[in-house]
XYZ file of C-alpha atoms in Angstrom:
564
model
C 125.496 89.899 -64.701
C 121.737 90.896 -63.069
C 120.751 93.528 -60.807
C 117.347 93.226 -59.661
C 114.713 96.242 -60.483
C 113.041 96.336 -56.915
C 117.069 96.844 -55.336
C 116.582 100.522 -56.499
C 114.436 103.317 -55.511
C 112.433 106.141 -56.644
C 108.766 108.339 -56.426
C 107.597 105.127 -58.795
C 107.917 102.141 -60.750
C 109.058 104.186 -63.691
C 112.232 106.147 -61.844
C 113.291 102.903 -60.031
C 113.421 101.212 -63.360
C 115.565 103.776 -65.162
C 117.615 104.141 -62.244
C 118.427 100.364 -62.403
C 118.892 100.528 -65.929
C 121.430 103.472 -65.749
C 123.431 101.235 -62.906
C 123.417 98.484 -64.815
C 125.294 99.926 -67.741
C 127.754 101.036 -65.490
C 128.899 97.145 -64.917
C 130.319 96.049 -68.439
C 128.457 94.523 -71.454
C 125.404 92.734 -71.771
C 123.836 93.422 -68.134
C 120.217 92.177 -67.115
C 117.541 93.702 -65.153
C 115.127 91.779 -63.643
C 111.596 92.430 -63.168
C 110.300 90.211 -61.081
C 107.077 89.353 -60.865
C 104.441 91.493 -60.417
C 102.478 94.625 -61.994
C 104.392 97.759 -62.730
C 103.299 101.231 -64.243
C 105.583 103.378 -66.664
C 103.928 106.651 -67.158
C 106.653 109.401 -66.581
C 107.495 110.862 -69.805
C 111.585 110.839 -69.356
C 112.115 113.025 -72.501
C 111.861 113.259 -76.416
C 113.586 111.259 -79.079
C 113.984 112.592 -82.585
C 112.548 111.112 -85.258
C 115.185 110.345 -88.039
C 112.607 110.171 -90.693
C 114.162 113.276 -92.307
C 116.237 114.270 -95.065
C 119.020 117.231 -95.350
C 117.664 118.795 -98.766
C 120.590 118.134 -100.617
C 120.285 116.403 -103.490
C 122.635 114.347 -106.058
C 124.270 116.870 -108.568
C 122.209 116.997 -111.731
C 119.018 115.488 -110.209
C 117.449 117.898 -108.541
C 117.635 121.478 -106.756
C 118.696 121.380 -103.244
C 115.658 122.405 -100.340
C 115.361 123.619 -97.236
C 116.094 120.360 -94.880
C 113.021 119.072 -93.638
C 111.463 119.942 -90.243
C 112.667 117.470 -87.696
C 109.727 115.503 -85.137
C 110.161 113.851 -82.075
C 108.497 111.492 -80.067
C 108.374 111.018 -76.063
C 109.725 108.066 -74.264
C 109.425 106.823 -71.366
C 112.279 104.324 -69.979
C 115.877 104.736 -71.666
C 117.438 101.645 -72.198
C 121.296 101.692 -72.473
C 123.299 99.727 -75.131
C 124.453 97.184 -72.929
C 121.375 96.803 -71.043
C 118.383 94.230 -71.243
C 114.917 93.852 -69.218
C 114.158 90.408 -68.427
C 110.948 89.493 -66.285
C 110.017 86.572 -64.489
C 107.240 85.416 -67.359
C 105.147 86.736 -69.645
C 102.605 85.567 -67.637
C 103.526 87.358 -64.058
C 105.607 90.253 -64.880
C 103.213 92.902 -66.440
C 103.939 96.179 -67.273
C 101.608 99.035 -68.121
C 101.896 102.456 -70.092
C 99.459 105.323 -70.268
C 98.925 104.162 -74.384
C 95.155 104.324 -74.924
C 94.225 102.585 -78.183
C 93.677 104.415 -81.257
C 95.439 107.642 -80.358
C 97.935 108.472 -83.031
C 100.076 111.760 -82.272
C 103.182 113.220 -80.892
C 101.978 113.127 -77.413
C 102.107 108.759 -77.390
C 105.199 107.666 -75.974
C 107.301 104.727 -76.363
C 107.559 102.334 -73.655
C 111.328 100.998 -73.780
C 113.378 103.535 -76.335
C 116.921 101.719 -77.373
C 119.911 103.955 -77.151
C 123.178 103.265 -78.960
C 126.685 103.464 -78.003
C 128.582 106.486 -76.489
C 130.562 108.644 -78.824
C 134.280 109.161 -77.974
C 133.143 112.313 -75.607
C 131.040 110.062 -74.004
C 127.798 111.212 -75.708
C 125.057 109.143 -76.086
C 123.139 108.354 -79.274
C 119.593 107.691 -78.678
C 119.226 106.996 -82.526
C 120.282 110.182 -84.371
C 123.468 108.600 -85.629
C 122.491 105.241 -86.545
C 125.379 102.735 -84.718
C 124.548 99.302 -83.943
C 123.961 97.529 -80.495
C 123.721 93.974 -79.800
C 122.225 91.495 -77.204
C 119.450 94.102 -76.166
C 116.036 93.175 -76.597
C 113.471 92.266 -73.971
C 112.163 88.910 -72.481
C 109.633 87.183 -70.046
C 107.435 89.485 -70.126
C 103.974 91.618 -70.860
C 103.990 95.065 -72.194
C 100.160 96.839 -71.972
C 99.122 100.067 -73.505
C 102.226 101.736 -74.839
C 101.745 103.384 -78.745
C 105.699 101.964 -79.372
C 106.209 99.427 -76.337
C 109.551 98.991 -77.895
C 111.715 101.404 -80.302
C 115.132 101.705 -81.577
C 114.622 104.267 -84.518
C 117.495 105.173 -85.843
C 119.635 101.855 -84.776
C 120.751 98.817 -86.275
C 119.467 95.798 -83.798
C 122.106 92.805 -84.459
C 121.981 89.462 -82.780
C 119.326 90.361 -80.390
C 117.118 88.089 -78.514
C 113.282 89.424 -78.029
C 111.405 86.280 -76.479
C 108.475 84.539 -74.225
C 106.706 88.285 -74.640
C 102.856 89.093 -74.582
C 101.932 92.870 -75.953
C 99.203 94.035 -75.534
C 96.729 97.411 -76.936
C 99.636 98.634 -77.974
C 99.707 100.746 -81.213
C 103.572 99.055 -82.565
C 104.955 96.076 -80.686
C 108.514 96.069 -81.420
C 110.200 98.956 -84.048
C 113.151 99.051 -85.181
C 114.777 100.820 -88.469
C 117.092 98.014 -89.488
C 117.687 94.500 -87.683
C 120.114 91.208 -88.230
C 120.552 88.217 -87.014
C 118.054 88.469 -84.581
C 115.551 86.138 -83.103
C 112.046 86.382 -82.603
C 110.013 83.350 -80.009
C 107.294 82.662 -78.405
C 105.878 86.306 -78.711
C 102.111 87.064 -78.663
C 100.093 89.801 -80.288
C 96.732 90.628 -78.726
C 94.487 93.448 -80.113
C 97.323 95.286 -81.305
C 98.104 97.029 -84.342
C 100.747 95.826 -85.453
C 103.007 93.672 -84.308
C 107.045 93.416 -85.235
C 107.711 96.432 -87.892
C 110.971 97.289 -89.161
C 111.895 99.954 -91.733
C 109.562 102.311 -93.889
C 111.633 105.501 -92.966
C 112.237 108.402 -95.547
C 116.037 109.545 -95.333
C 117.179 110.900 -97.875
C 115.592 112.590 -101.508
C 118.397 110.466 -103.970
C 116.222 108.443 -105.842
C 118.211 105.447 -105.281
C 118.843 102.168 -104.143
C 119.846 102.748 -100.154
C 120.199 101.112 -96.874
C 119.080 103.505 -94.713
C 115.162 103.416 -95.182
C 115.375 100.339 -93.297
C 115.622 96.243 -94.192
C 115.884 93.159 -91.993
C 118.414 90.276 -92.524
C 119.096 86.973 -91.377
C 116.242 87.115 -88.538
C 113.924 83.686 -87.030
C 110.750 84.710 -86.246
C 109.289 81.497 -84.757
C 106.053 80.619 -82.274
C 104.125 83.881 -82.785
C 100.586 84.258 -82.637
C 98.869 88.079 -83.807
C 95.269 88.056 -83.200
C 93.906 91.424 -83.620
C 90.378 90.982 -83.035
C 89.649 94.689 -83.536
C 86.647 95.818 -85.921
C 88.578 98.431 -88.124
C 87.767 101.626 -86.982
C 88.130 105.017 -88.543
C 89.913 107.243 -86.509
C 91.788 104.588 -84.952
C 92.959 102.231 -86.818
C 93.743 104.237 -89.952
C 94.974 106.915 -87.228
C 98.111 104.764 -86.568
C 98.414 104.080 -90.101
C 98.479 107.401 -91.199
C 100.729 108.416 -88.075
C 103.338 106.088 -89.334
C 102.785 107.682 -93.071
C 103.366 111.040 -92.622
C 106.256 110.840 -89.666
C 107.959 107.957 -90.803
C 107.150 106.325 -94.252
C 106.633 109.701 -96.177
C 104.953 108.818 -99.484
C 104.296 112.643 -100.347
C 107.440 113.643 -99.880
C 107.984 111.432 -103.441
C 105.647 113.955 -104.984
C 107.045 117.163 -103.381
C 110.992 116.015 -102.498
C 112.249 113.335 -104.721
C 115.100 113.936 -106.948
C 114.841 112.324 -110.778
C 115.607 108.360 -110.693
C 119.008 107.751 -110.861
C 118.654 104.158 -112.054
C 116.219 105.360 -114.799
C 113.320 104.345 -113.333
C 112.390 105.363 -109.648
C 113.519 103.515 -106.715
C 111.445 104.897 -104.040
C 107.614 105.363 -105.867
C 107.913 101.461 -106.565
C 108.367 100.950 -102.543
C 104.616 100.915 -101.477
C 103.891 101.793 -97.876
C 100.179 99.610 -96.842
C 99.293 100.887 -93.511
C 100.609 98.870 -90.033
C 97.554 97.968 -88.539
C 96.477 94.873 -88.344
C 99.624 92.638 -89.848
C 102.242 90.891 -87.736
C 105.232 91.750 -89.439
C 105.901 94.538 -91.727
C 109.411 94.880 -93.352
C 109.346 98.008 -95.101
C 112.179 98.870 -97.210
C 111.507 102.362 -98.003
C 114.393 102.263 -100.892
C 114.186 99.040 -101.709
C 117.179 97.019 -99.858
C 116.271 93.566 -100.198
C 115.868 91.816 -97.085
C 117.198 88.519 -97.137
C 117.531 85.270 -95.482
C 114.642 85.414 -92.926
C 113.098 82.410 -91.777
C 109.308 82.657 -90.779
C 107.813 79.693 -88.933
C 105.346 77.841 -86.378
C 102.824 81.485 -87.231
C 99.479 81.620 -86.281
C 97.611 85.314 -87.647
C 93.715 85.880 -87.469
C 91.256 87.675 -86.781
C 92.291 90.729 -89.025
C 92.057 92.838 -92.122
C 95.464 92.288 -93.553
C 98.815 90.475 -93.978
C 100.831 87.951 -91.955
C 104.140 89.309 -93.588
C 104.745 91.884 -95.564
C 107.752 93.697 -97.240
C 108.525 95.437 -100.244
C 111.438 93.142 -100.876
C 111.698 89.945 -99.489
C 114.340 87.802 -101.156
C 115.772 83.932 -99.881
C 113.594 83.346 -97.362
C 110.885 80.160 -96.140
C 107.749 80.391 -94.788
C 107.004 77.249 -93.202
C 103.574 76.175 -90.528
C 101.526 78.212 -90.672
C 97.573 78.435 -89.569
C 95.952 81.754 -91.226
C 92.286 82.428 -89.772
C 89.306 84.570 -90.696
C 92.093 87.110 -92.818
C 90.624 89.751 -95.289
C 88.054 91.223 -92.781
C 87.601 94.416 -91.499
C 84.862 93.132 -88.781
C 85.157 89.993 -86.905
C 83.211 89.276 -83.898
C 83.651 86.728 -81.182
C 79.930 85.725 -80.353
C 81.192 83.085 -78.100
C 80.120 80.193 -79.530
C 82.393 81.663 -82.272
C 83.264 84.236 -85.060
C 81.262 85.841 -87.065
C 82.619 87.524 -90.234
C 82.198 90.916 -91.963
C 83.619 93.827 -94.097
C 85.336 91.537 -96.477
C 87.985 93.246 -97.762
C 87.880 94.144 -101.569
C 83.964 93.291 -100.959
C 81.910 95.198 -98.470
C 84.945 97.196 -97.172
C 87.588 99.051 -98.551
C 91.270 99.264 -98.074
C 92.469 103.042 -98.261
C 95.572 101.645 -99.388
C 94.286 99.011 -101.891
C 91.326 100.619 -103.081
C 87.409 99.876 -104.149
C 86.906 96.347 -104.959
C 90.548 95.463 -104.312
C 91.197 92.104 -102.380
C 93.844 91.385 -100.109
C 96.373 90.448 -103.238
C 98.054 87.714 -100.877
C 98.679 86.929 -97.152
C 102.476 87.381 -97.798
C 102.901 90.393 -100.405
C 106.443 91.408 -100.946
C 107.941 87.671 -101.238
C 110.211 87.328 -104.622
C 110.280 83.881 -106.121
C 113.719 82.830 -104.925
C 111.545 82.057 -101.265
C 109.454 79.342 -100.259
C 106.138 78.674 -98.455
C 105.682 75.155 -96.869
C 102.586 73.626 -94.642
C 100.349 77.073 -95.271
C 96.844 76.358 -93.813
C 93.848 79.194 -94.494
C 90.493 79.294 -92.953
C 88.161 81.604 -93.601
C 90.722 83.884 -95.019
C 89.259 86.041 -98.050
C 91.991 87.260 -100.592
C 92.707 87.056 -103.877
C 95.626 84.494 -102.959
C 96.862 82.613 -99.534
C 100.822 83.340 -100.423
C 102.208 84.873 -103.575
C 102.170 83.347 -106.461
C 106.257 82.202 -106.099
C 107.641 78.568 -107.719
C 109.260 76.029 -105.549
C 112.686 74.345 -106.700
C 111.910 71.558 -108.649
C 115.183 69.830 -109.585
C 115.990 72.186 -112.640
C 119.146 73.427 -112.760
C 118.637 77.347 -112.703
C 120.186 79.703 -114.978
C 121.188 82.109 -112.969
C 122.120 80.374 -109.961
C 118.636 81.153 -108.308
C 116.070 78.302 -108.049
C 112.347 79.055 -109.527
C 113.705 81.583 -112.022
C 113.702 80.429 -115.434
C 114.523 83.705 -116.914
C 117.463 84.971 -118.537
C 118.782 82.233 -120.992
C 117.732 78.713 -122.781
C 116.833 76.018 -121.286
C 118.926 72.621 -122.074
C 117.003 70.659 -123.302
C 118.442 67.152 -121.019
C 117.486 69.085 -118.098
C 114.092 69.431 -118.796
C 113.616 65.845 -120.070
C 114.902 64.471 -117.481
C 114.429 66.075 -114.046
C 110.695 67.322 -114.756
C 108.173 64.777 -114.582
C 105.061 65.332 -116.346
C 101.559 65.018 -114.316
C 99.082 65.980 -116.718
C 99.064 66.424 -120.551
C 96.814 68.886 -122.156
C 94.933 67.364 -125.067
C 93.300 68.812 -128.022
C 89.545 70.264 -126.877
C 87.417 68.812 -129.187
C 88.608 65.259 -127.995
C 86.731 63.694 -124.881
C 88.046 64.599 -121.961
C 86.546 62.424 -118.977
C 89.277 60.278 -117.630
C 92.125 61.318 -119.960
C 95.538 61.226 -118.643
C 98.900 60.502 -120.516
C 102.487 61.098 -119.204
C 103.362 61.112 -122.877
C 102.959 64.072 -125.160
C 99.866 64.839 -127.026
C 99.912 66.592 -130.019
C 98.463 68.633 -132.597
C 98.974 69.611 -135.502
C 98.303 73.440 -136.933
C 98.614 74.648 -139.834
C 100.846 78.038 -140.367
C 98.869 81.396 -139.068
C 96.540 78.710 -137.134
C 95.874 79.017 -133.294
C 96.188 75.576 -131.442
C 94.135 75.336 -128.027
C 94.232 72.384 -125.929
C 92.512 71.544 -122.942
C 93.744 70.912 -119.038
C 90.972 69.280 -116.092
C 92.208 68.993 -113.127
C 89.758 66.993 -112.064
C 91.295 64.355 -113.532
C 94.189 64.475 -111.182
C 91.994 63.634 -108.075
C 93.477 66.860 -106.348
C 92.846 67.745 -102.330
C 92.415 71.537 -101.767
C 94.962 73.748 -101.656
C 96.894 75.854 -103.048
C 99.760 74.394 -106.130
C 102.932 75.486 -108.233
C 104.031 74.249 -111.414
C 105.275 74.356 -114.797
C 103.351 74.649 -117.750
C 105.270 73.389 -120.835
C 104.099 73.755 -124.757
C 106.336 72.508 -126.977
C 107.156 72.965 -130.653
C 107.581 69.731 -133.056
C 108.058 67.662 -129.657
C 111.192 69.079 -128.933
C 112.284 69.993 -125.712
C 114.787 72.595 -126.916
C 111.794 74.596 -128.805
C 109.309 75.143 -125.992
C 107.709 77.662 -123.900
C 107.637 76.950 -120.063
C 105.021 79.061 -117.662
C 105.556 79.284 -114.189
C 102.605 79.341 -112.609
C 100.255 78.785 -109.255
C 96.343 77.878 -108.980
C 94.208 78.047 -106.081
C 91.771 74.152 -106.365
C 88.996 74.237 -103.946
C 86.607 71.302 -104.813
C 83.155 71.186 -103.324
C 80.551 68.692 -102.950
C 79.229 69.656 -106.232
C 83.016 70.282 -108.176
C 83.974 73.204 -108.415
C 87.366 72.822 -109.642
C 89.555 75.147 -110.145
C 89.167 78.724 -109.432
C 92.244 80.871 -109.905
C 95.126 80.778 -112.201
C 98.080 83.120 -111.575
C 100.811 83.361 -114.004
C 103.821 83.537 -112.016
C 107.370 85.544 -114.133
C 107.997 85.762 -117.446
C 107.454 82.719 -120.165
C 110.759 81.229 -121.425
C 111.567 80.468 -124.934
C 114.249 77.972 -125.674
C 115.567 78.134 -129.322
C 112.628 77.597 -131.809
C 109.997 78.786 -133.620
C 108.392 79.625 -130.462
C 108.371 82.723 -128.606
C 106.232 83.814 -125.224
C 103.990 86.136 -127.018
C 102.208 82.673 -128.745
C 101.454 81.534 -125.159
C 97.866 82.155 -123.595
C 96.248 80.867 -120.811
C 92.812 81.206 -119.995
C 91.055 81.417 -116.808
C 89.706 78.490 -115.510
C 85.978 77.335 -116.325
C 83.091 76.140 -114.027
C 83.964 72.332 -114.081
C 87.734 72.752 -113.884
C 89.212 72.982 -116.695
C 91.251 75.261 -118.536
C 92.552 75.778 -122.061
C 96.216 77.027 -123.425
C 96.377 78.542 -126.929
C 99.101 78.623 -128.611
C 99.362 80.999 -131.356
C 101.000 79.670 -134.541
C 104.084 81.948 -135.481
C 103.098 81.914 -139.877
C 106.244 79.571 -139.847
C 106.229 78.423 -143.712
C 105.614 74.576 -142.353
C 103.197 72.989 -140.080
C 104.156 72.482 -136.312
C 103.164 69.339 -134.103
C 101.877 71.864 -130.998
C 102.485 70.213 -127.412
C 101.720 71.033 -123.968
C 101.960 69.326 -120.682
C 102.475 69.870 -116.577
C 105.327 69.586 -115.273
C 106.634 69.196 -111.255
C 102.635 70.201 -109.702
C 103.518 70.633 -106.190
C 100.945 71.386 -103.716
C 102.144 74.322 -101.351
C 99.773 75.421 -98.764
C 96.074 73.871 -97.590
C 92.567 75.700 -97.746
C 89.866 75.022 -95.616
């Protein structure tokens, strides 16, 4: 069912919208309005939300004294949308909708454009997000939303199976917000000088330090054909206005100084959460107690023109990352001269992250991934960080352990497995042997003497590699036997020039694995890489009475991600 916003009528576009709305969820479930097209104003502040960013005081027994319950905030909005409601334009294109929202300003005096309300209570009471219920099939569509510091909100709700498509935002501060979301999808949105774009979580709740829900997470959700360009030179008093905003009303990091209770796990729950400002990444899934959020697919992406990430999260856990196009990421200053960009304030370089620190780069496009996910088709121009995408494995045919691919941790290897589903690529010979040309799929080996390091040699150069960005397995093996080895995860960054350059990043990705043997991960270095490409393992003889025949080889290179 529809009902049409220009059927109702009021002193202005922002009363004749709210009274359609309030019809409309009069009519039964899932009710449209349509906004045709046309330009429309929403500036009437309707009322004030509450902020559920909060906790009680009270504290798990034997963890902590109980305090005073914290002061509550709210925030204005401007257009109440009921639980069975959703506003659907003509286009993104010719339905345009403006706020009062002027860029930069970061207090409790911005309002939010479109604030989701929940479900009645049995009195018929509304919850506008104090509760924290659930709605589904809301969202907004067809579309542009100008100059509104939270164009869309739910705060305290759950967002499930939700639709939020063909949308264009605009200086707004925060796109879409919402504290927890599933199962919804996410197309054909664009992000144009705004902040941030889709953010979801990062809300203090409650002082247990503990693993909890209600800090926020997203599951199960397809974000597909969105484009974030924030073309905004960072500015202070704007940009980290809106980050800091979003610190102290929502992600609270001092209240783990001044509020937390002991860890309850033994270690703490809610320090290792990390809040890294909002401004200037597309999507931020902040888990404030660390609720993994799982099952998210991220594709068809384009992010440039900005200081910081594509996707971020503090836990991120079974999810792909496939086509995307990353441009001019890691600086704070990027101009469009028209006949292109010009570049400045690299990040980690000339400019500083307040959340990183002094000489800190970005430490990937994608921080907050775990290993279990997987990137695909990544392309990077211009970018500066320390990596493109996290340093996480790709399934490679090995049966897993523990049921997860790309985690070699927590047992032996068998020995069949590794023989016969890895295939070697390169095979690391001794150093003081020439290395020009060298390649053998067989193993090479040395042999040391007990207390004696071992080091052999790896050039990549050798391998005839494009650019870009590769995972792999590093073996070393122990009397040429399978079931006494060491294997290293790992991921390097290979950017040839015209003069080679080879290799110039090595990141050790998890734990090293020893099967049975005299071998144990403490023996394993690996170096970082030299001028012309290659790099060197040592392996550290354990003082084993008898002489080992040392070993080492790649196994399953894969190249994830392109730079250019």
């Amino acid at each position: 069912m529809r009902v049409n916003v220009k059927d109702y009528t009021g002193r202005d576009d922002t009363e004749r919208f709210q009274a359609a709305a309030d019809h409309a969820s009069t009519l039964g479930d899932y009710v449209e309005v349509y906004v045709p097209a046309g330009r429309y104003y929403l500036t009437r502040i309707a009322g004030y939300v509450e902020i559920p960013a909060h906790d009680d005081g009270t504290v798990m027994e034997g963890y902590g004294t109980p305090l005073e319950p914290e002061p509550i905030s709210k925030m204005p909005y401007i257009i109440d949308v009921p639980y069975n409601v959703k506003f659907v334009g003509e286009s993104r294109w010719s339905t345009v909708i403006y706020g009062p929202y002027v860029y930069g300003n970061a207090d409790l005096q911005q309002p939010i454009g479109f604030m989701q309300s929940g479900r009645p209570d049995v009195n018929g009471v509304i919850d506008r997000g104090v509760r924290g219920s659930t709605v589904y099939n809301v969202g907004l569509s067809n579309m542009e939303l100008r100059n509104f510091f939270f164009a869309y909100a739910a705060l305290n709700l759950t967002v499930a199976i939700s639709d939020f498509h063909q949308l264009r935002f605009r200086d707004c501060a925060i796109g879409i917000y919402s504290r927890v979301q599933e199962q919804n999808s996410y197309r054909r949105i664009e992000f144009i000088k705004c902040g941030a774009g889709i953010v979801v979580g990062g809300q203090w709740s409650n002082r247990n330090d503990n693993y909890l829900e209600q800090g926020g997470f997203g599951d199960k959700c397809s974000y597909d054909q969105i484009r974030f360009t924030y073309e905004r030179n960072y500015q202070v008093g704007k940009d980290d206005a809106i980050d800091t905003f979003f610190d102290d009303y929502f992600f609270k990091t001092i209240n783990n100084t001044t509020r937390l209770s002991r860890p309850i796990l033994g270690y703490s729950i809610a320090k290792t959460a990390k809040y890294y400002g909002i401004t200037g990444i597309m999507i931020a899934i902040y888990s404030r107690y660390m609720r993994n959020s799982n099952n998210n697919s991220f594709s068809n992406l384009f992010h440039g023109f900005t200081h910081r990430y594509c996707v971020t999260g503090n836990m991120i856990r079974c999810s792909e990352v496939t086509n995307v196009n990353l441009e001019s990421v890691g600086w704070a200053e990027v101009q469009n001269t028209g006949l292109g960009y010009t570049r400045g304030g690299a990040v980690g370089s000339d400019f500083t992250d307040p959340y990183l620190g002094t000489g800190v780069r970005l430490p990937s496009i994608f921080p907050g991934f775990q290993p279990d996910c997987t990137f695909r088709n990544i392309q990077a121009q211009k970018c500066y960080a320390a990596n493109p995408i996290p340093p996480v494995v790709q399934w490679i045919g090995l049966d897993a352990i523990n049921g997860m691919a790309s985690d070699f941790s927590g047992g032996n290897l068998p020995a069949n497995k590794i023989d016969n589903d890895l295939q070697p690529v390169l095979t690391g010979i001794q150093s003081t042997v020439p290395l020009l040309g060298y390649r053998s799929p067989s193993w090479n080996t040395v042999t040391a003497v007990p207390g004696q390091d071992v080091t052999m040699t790896f050039r990549l150069q050798d391998l005839q590699l494009q650019r870009g960005t590769f995972h792999g397995v590093l073996m070393v093996s122990a009397n040429g036997s399978a079931d006494q080895a060491l294997l290293q995860q790992f991921s390097l960054i290979y950017i040839p020039a015209t003069t080679f350059r080879g290799l110039v990043k090595i990141n050790l990705v998890g734990p090293v694995v020893a099967s049975n043997g005299d071998l144990v991960p403490t023996n394993l270095r690996i170096t970082d890489p030299a001028a012309d490409g290659s790099f060197t393992v040592t392996v550290t003889n354990p003082n084993k009475p008898n002489s080992l025949r040392m070993s080492s080889r790649i196994l399953g290179l894969t190249r994830t991600s392109t730079w250019q």
